Amino acid sequence: MEKNIKNILEQEAFTKEDPVTMLRSEGIERTLLFQKSSEIKEKYIGNKVWFRGLIEFSNICGKDCLYCGIRKGNKNLKRYNLSDEEILDAARFAYNSRYGSIALQSGELESPAVTDRIENLLHRIKELSGGELGVTLSVGEQKPEIYKKWYDAGAHRYLLRVESTSKTLYNKIHPNNKKHDFQRRLDCLKSLQDIGYQTGTGVMIGLPFQTLEDLAGDLIFMRDFDIDMCGMGPYIEHADTPLIIHADKLLPLKERFDLTLKMIAIIRIMMKDINIVAATALQAIDPIGREKAVKIGANILMPNITPGRYRDSYKLYDNKPCTDDSAEDCQSCLEARISLADAEVVYNLYDRP
Ligand code: SAH
């Protein structure tokens, strides 16, 4: 007999079929799922949210991921690269606003110039904050020795989404060449973890060809890999990318959104105390999407603190929200939103106690 949600939620350990049942839940079963994940968040984390200031410092990218708006092949895009001073100003803003940490994110480039630049920035960010501001890096696949260099320079968290843990699906959403190799992505995650980073990963939800079994596999992978952070969001098509030809195969946006909430709830139930991001892409679908994610299990928000004039060019997907706001706008808007979600922002703390 197939287990129902109630049976599943009473368990301590989950089989690989359990997440599929949870992802299928509707009505009262879906409510039970969300109640359970809220309870677990409350118990293990509290009704709290941490801010991580997001600096999208460059949209120059050497890769050609078929879903991504900043892929190398997209010529309908103004490329930018913030100056070091602009990045440091944004870091100072985060520090002065008492954010515990920032995330530096960009397109993917591997070169000695990039390595040195990031190393230098890390030192200067540590300096300007007296070592207090935590730094998450999200700059893609790199050699283990580069990851180590940046770790030694003060980066402690790294976010590298695996995008999908199904090799077949991964190969459908990336070009088939050495630059987009599934095994390398896994190796990178392993080396980040071995070096000692708090390692974060995640997937896109609602991709063409993706099944509930694929998503269940993603959840099991994250549990077995013992990740420290999770950032997952709905896939949102972008008109200037190759994957747009499959737009007719996609679930309606609302269903992708709902599936993302379920994924967040399930990973909270499975992994209890990890950091879970309420992804910006949720807000592209529902104006209070991130707040809904906070209610059912997410505990990290990433206010965009990229200088306003560049935001429009970091368009990973269509309809990206808040691209004409300033960092101050994001701060006050988010605070109001968090209190609406009955949660409280924690300032000045890089790590949870
Ligand atoms: N290059 C960096 C980060 C930049 S992209 C890295 O590899 O880590 C950050 C994330 O945006 C990607 O990992 C991907 O999951 C997400 N993304 C890209 N295109 C998207 C789309 N069309 N819809 C939703 N999310 C997308």
Coordinates of C-alpha atoms and ligand atoms in Angstrom, one line a residue:
M1 CA 0.0 0.0 0.0
E2 CA 1.3 3.4 -0.9
K3 CA 2.1 5.6 2.2
N4 CA 0.1 8.8 2.6
I5 CA 1.5 12.1 3.6
K6 CA 0.7 11.6 7.3
N7 CA 2.6 8.4 7.4
I8 CA 5.5 10.0 5.6
L9 CA 5.7 13.0 7.8
E10 CA 5.8 10.9 10.9
Q11 CA 9.0 9.2 9.7
E12 CA 12.5 10.2 10.6
A13 CA 14.2 8.9 7.5
F14 CA 12.9 9.0 3.9
T15 CA 13.0 6.6 1.0
K16 CA 13.6 7.9 -2.5
E17 CA 9.9 7.5 -3.3
D18 CA 8.7 9.6 -0.4
P19 CA 9.5 13.0 -1.9
V20 CA 7.5 12.1 -5.0
T21 CA 4.4 11.5 -2.8
M22 CA 5.1 14.8 -1.0
L23 CA 5.6 16.7 -4.3
R24 CA 2.2 15.3 -5.6
S25 CA 0.3 16.5 -2.5
E26 CA -2.8 18.7 -3.0
G27 CA -5.4 20.2 -0.7
I28 CA -5.3 19.0 2.9
E29 CA -2.2 16.9 2.3
R30 CA -0.3 20.0 0.9
T31 CA -1.4 21.9 4.0
L32 CA 0.0 19.2 6.3
L33 CA 3.3 19.3 4.4
F34 CA 3.6 23.0 4.8
Q35 CA 2.6 22.9 8.5
K36 CA 5.2 20.3 9.2
S37 CA 8.0 22.3 7.4
S38 CA 7.0 25.5 9.3
E39 CA 7.1 23.7 12.6
I40 CA 10.5 22.3 11.8
K41 CA 11.8 25.7 10.9
E42 CA 10.3 27.2 14.0
K43 CA 11.9 24.5 16.2
Y44 CA 15.4 24.4 14.6
I45 CA 15.9 28.0 13.4
G46 CA 13.1 30.1 14.9
N47 CA 10.9 32.6 13.0
K48 CA 14.0 34.4 11.7
V49 CA 15.5 35.6 8.5
W50 CA 19.1 36.5 7.7
F51 CA 20.0 39.0 5.0
R52 CA 22.8 38.3 2.6
G53 CA 23.5 41.3 0.4
L54 CA 23.7 40.1 -3.2
I55 CA 26.3 41.9 -5.4
E56 CA 25.9 40.8 -9.0
F57 CA 29.3 42.2 -9.9
S58 CA 29.6 41.1 -13.6
N59 CA 27.4 39.5 -16.2
I60 CA 30.4 38.5 -18.4
C61 CA 30.2 34.8 -18.8
G62 CA 32.3 32.2 -20.7
K63 CA 29.6 29.5 -20.6
D64 CA 26.6 28.9 -22.7
C65 CA 24.0 27.3 -20.5
L66 CA 20.9 26.9 -22.6
Y67 CA 18.5 28.4 -20.1
C68 CA 20.4 31.4 -18.9
G69 CA 20.0 35.0 -20.0
I70 CA 23.6 36.0 -19.4
R71 CA 25.0 33.1 -21.5
K72 CA 28.0 34.0 -23.7
G73 CA 25.9 33.5 -26.8
N74 CA 23.3 36.1 -25.9
K75 CA 24.3 39.2 -27.9
N76 CA 21.1 41.2 -26.9
L77 CA 22.7 42.2 -23.6
K78 CA 25.0 45.0 -22.4
R79 CA 27.9 43.4 -20.6
Y80 CA 29.2 45.1 -17.5
N81 CA 31.8 44.5 -14.9
L82 CA 31.7 46.6 -11.7
S83 CA 34.9 48.4 -10.6
D84 CA 36.5 47.2 -7.4
E85 CA 35.5 50.5 -5.8
E86 CA 31.8 49.9 -6.7
I87 CA 32.0 46.4 -5.2
L88 CA 33.6 47.7 -2.0
D89 CA 31.1 50.4 -1.7
A90 CA 28.3 47.9 -1.9
A91 CA 30.1 45.7 0.7
R92 CA 30.4 48.8 2.9
F93 CA 26.6 49.5 2.5
A94 CA 25.9 45.9 3.7
Y95 CA 28.2 46.3 6.6
N96 CA 26.8 49.7 7.6
S97 CA 23.3 48.3 7.3
R98 CA 24.3 45.5 9.7
Y99 CA 23.9 42.6 7.3
G100 CA 25.8 39.6 8.5
S101 CA 27.1 38.8 5.1
I102 CA 27.2 39.4 1.4
A103 CA 27.3 37.2 -1.7
L104 CA 29.5 38.0 -4.7
Q105 CA 28.0 36.5 -7.8
S106 CA 28.9 36.8 -11.5
G107 CA 29.0 35.0 -14.8
E108 CA 31.6 32.3 -15.0
L109 CA 35.2 33.0 -16.0
E110 CA 38.3 31.0 -15.2
S111 CA 41.5 33.1 -15.5
P112 CA 44.5 34.2 -13.4
A113 CA 43.2 37.8 -13.6
V114 CA 39.8 36.8 -12.1
T115 CA 41.5 34.7 -9.4
D116 CA 43.7 37.5 -8.3
R117 CA 40.9 40.1 -8.4
I118 CA 38.6 38.1 -6.2
E119 CA 41.4 37.2 -3.8
N120 CA 42.2 40.9 -3.5
L121 CA 38.6 41.9 -3.1
L122 CA 38.2 39.3 -0.3
H123 CA 41.1 40.8 1.6
R124 CA 39.7 44.3 1.2
I125 CA 36.2 43.3 2.3
K126 CA 37.6 41.7 5.4
E127 CA 39.6 44.8 6.1
L128 CA 36.7 47.2 5.7
S129 CA 34.5 45.2 8.1
G130 CA 37.2 44.3 10.6
G131 CA 36.7 40.7 9.6
E132 CA 33.0 40.8 10.5
L133 CA 31.2 40.6 7.2
G134 CA 30.8 37.0 6.0
V135 CA 31.4 36.4 2.2
T136 CA 29.6 33.8 0.1
L137 CA 31.1 33.3 -3.4
S138 CA 29.0 32.2 -6.4
V139 CA 31.3 32.4 -9.4
G140 CA 31.0 29.0 -10.8
E141 CA 33.3 26.1 -11.6
Q142 CA 37.0 26.7 -10.7
K143 CA 40.0 24.5 -10.0
P144 CA 40.3 23.2 -6.4
E145 CA 43.5 25.3 -5.8
I146 CA 41.6 28.5 -6.7
Y147 CA 38.8 27.6 -4.3
K148 CA 41.4 27.0 -1.7
K149 CA 43.1 30.4 -2.4
W150 CA 39.8 32.2 -1.9
Y151 CA 38.9 30.2 1.2
D152 CA 42.2 31.3 2.7
A153 CA 41.5 34.9 1.7
G154 CA 38.3 34.8 3.8
A155 CA 35.4 33.4 1.8
H156 CA 33.6 30.8 3.9
R157 CA 30.5 29.9 1.9
Y158 CA 30.2 28.9 -1.7
L159 CA 27.0 28.6 -3.7
L160 CA 27.2 26.4 -6.8
R161 CA 23.8 25.2 -8.0
V162 CA 24.0 21.7 -9.6
E163 CA 21.0 22.8 -11.6
S164 CA 19.8 19.2 -11.9
T165 CA 21.2 16.0 -10.5
S166 CA 19.8 13.9 -13.4
K167 CA 22.7 13.6 -15.8
T168 CA 20.3 13.1 -18.7
L169 CA 18.4 16.3 -17.9
Y170 CA 21.6 18.2 -17.2
N171 CA 22.8 17.3 -20.6
K172 CA 19.6 18.5 -22.2
I173 CA 19.9 22.0 -20.6
H174 CA 23.6 22.5 -21.3
P175 CA 25.6 22.3 -24.5
N176 CA 27.4 19.0 -24.9
N177 CA 31.0 19.9 -24.5
K178 CA 33.9 19.9 -22.0
K179 CA 32.9 23.3 -20.7
H180 CA 29.6 22.0 -19.5
D181 CA 30.4 18.7 -17.9
F182 CA 28.1 17.2 -15.3
Q183 CA 30.9 15.3 -13.6
R184 CA 32.9 18.4 -13.2
R185 CA 30.1 20.2 -11.5
L186 CA 29.9 17.3 -9.0
D187 CA 33.7 17.3 -8.5
C188 CA 33.6 21.1 -7.9
L189 CA 31.0 20.6 -5.2
K190 CA 33.1 17.9 -3.6
S191 CA 36.2 20.0 -3.5
L192 CA 34.4 23.0 -2.0
Q193 CA 33.1 20.7 0.8
D194 CA 36.6 19.1 1.3
I195 CA 38.2 22.5 1.6
G196 CA 35.9 23.4 4.3
Y197 CA 33.4 25.8 2.7
Q198 CA 29.8 25.9 3.9
T199 CA 28.7 24.5 0.6
G200 CA 25.4 25.4 -1.0
T201 CA 23.7 24.0 -4.0
G202 CA 20.3 23.8 -5.6
V203 CA 18.3 23.2 -8.7
M204 CA 15.9 24.9 -11.0
I205 CA 12.3 23.7 -10.7
G206 CA 9.9 23.3 -13.6
L207 CA 12.5 22.8 -16.4
P208 CA 11.4 21.3 -19.6
F209 CA 11.6 17.5 -19.5
Q210 CA 11.9 17.5 -15.7
T211 CA 9.9 14.9 -13.8
L212 CA 8.8 14.6 -10.2
E213 CA 11.2 11.7 -10.0
D214 CA 14.0 14.0 -11.1
L215 CA 13.2 16.5 -8.4
A216 CA 12.9 13.7 -5.8
G217 CA 16.4 12.6 -6.9
D218 CA 17.7 16.2 -6.4
L219 CA 16.4 16.2 -2.8
I220 CA 17.9 12.9 -2.0
F221 CA 21.2 14.0 -3.5
M222 CA 21.3 17.2 -1.4
R223 CA 20.6 15.1 1.7
D224 CA 23.2 12.5 1.0
F225 CA 25.8 15.1 0.1
D226 CA 25.0 16.8 3.4
I227 CA 24.8 20.3 2.0
D228 CA 24.9 23.3 4.3
M229 CA 22.8 25.7 2.2
C230 CA 20.2 25.3 -0.4
G231 CA 19.1 27.8 -3.1
M232 CA 16.4 26.6 -5.4
G233 CA 14.0 28.5 -7.6
P234 CA 11.5 28.1 -10.4
Y235 CA 12.9 28.0 -13.9
I236 CA 11.6 31.0 -15.8
E237 CA 12.1 31.1 -19.6
H238 CA 14.1 33.8 -21.2
A239 CA 13.3 34.8 -24.8
D240 CA 16.9 35.1 -25.9
T241 CA 18.0 31.6 -24.9
P242 CA 17.9 28.3 -26.9
L243 CA 15.7 26.6 -24.3
I244 CA 12.8 28.9 -25.3
I245 CA 11.9 26.5 -28.1
H246 CA 10.6 24.2 -25.4
A247 CA 8.4 26.9 -23.8
D248 CA 5.3 24.9 -24.9
K249 CA 6.3 22.0 -22.7
L250 CA 6.4 24.0 -19.5
L251 CA 4.1 23.8 -16.5
P252 CA 2.2 27.1 -16.0
L253 CA 4.2 29.5 -13.9
K254 CA 1.9 29.1 -10.9
E255 CA 2.5 25.4 -10.9
R256 CA 6.3 25.9 -11.1
F257 CA 5.9 28.3 -8.1
D258 CA 3.9 25.8 -6.1
L259 CA 6.4 23.0 -6.9
T260 CA 9.2 25.2 -5.6
L261 CA 7.4 25.8 -2.3
K262 CA 7.0 22.1 -2.0
M263 CA 10.7 21.5 -2.7
I264 CA 11.6 24.1 0.0
A265 CA 9.2 22.5 2.5
I266 CA 10.6 19.0 1.8
I267 CA 14.3 19.9 2.1
R268 CA 13.5 21.7 5.4
I269 CA 11.8 18.6 6.6
M270 CA 14.6 16.3 5.4
M271 CA 17.6 18.5 6.6
K272 CA 16.0 20.5 9.4
D273 CA 18.7 23.1 10.3
I274 CA 20.4 24.1 7.0
N275 CA 20.3 27.5 5.5
I276 CA 17.6 27.8 2.8
V277 CA 17.3 30.8 0.5
A278 CA 14.0 32.3 -0.6
A279 CA 15.1 32.8 -4.2
T280 CA 14.4 36.1 -6.1
A281 CA 12.9 34.1 -9.0
L282 CA 9.9 33.3 -6.7
Q283 CA 9.1 37.0 -6.7
A284 CA 9.1 37.1 -10.4
I285 CA 6.0 34.9 -10.3
D286 CA 4.2 36.0 -7.1
P287 CA 4.8 39.5 -5.6
I288 CA 5.0 38.0 -2.1
G289 CA 6.6 34.7 -3.3
R290 CA 9.7 35.0 -1.1
E291 CA 7.6 35.7 2.0
K292 CA 5.6 32.6 1.3
A293 CA 8.9 30.7 1.1
V294 CA 10.0 32.2 4.5
K295 CA 6.7 31.0 6.1
I296 CA 7.2 27.4 5.0
G297 CA 10.9 27.0 5.6
A298 CA 13.3 29.4 4.0
N299 CA 15.5 31.5 6.4
I300 CA 17.8 33.5 4.0
L301 CA 16.9 36.5 1.9
M302 CA 19.3 38.0 -0.5
P303 CA 18.5 41.7 -0.9
N304 CA 20.0 42.9 -4.2
I305 CA 22.7 45.6 -3.4
T306 CA 24.1 45.8 -6.9
P307 CA 24.3 49.4 -7.9
G308 CA 21.0 50.2 -9.6
R309 CA 22.2 51.1 -13.1
Y310 CA 23.6 47.6 -13.7
R311 CA 20.7 45.6 -12.5
D312 CA 18.8 45.6 -15.7
S313 CA 21.7 43.8 -17.3
Y314 CA 21.8 40.9 -14.9
K315 CA 18.8 39.3 -16.5
L316 CA 19.0 35.6 -15.9
Y317 CA 15.3 35.2 -16.9
D318 CA 12.4 37.4 -18.1
N319 CA 10.5 39.5 -15.6
K320 CA 13.3 39.7 -13.0
P321 CA 11.9 41.9 -10.2
C322 CA 13.3 45.1 -8.7
T323 CA 15.8 45.9 -11.4
D324 CA 15.1 49.6 -11.1
D325 CA 15.4 49.8 -7.3
S326 CA 18.3 51.0 -5.2
A327 CA 20.0 49.1 -2.3
E328 CA 18.1 51.3 0.2
D329 CA 14.8 50.5 -1.5
C330 CA 15.4 46.8 -1.2
Q331 CA 16.3 47.1 2.5
S332 CA 13.2 48.9 3.6
C333 CA 10.9 46.9 1.3
L334 CA 12.2 43.6 2.6
E335 CA 12.0 44.5 6.2
A336 CA 8.3 45.4 5.8
R337 CA 7.8 42.2 3.9
I338 CA 9.4 40.0 6.5
S339 CA 7.3 41.4 9.3
L340 CA 4.3 40.6 7.1
A341 CA 5.5 37.0 7.1
D342 CA 5.6 37.1 10.9
A343 CA 9.3 36.7 10.9
E344 CA 12.1 38.8 12.2
V345 CA 15.3 39.9 10.6
V346 CA 18.5 39.1 12.4
Y347 CA 21.2 41.8 12.0
N348 CA 24.9 41.8 12.8
L349 CA 25.3 38.1 12.9
Y350 CA 27.3 36.3 10.3
D351 CA 26.6 32.8 11.7
R352 CA 23.5 31.5 13.4
P353 CA 24.2 31.0 17.1
Ligands
SAH1 N1 27.6 31.6 -12.9 C1 27.3 31.5 -11.5 C2 26.1 32.2 -11.0 C3 25.2 33.0 -12.0 S1 23.7 32.3 -12.4 C4 27.3 30.1 -11.1 O1 27.4 29.2 -11.9 O2 27.2 29.8 -9.9 C5 22.9 32.0 -10.9 C6 21.8 31.0 -11.0 O3 20.7 31.5 -11.7 C7 22.1 29.7 -11.8 O4 22.8 28.8 -11.0 C8 20.7 29.2 -12.2 O5 20.2 28.2 -11.3 C9 19.8 30.4 -12.1 N2 19.2 30.7 -13.5 C10 19.8 30.9 -14.6 N3 18.9 31.1 -15.6 C11 17.7 30.9 -15.1 C12 16.4 30.9 -15.6 N4 16.1 31.1 -16.9 N5 15.4 30.7 -14.7 C13 15.6 30.6 -13.4 N6 16.9 30.5 -12.8 C14 17.9 30.7 -13.7

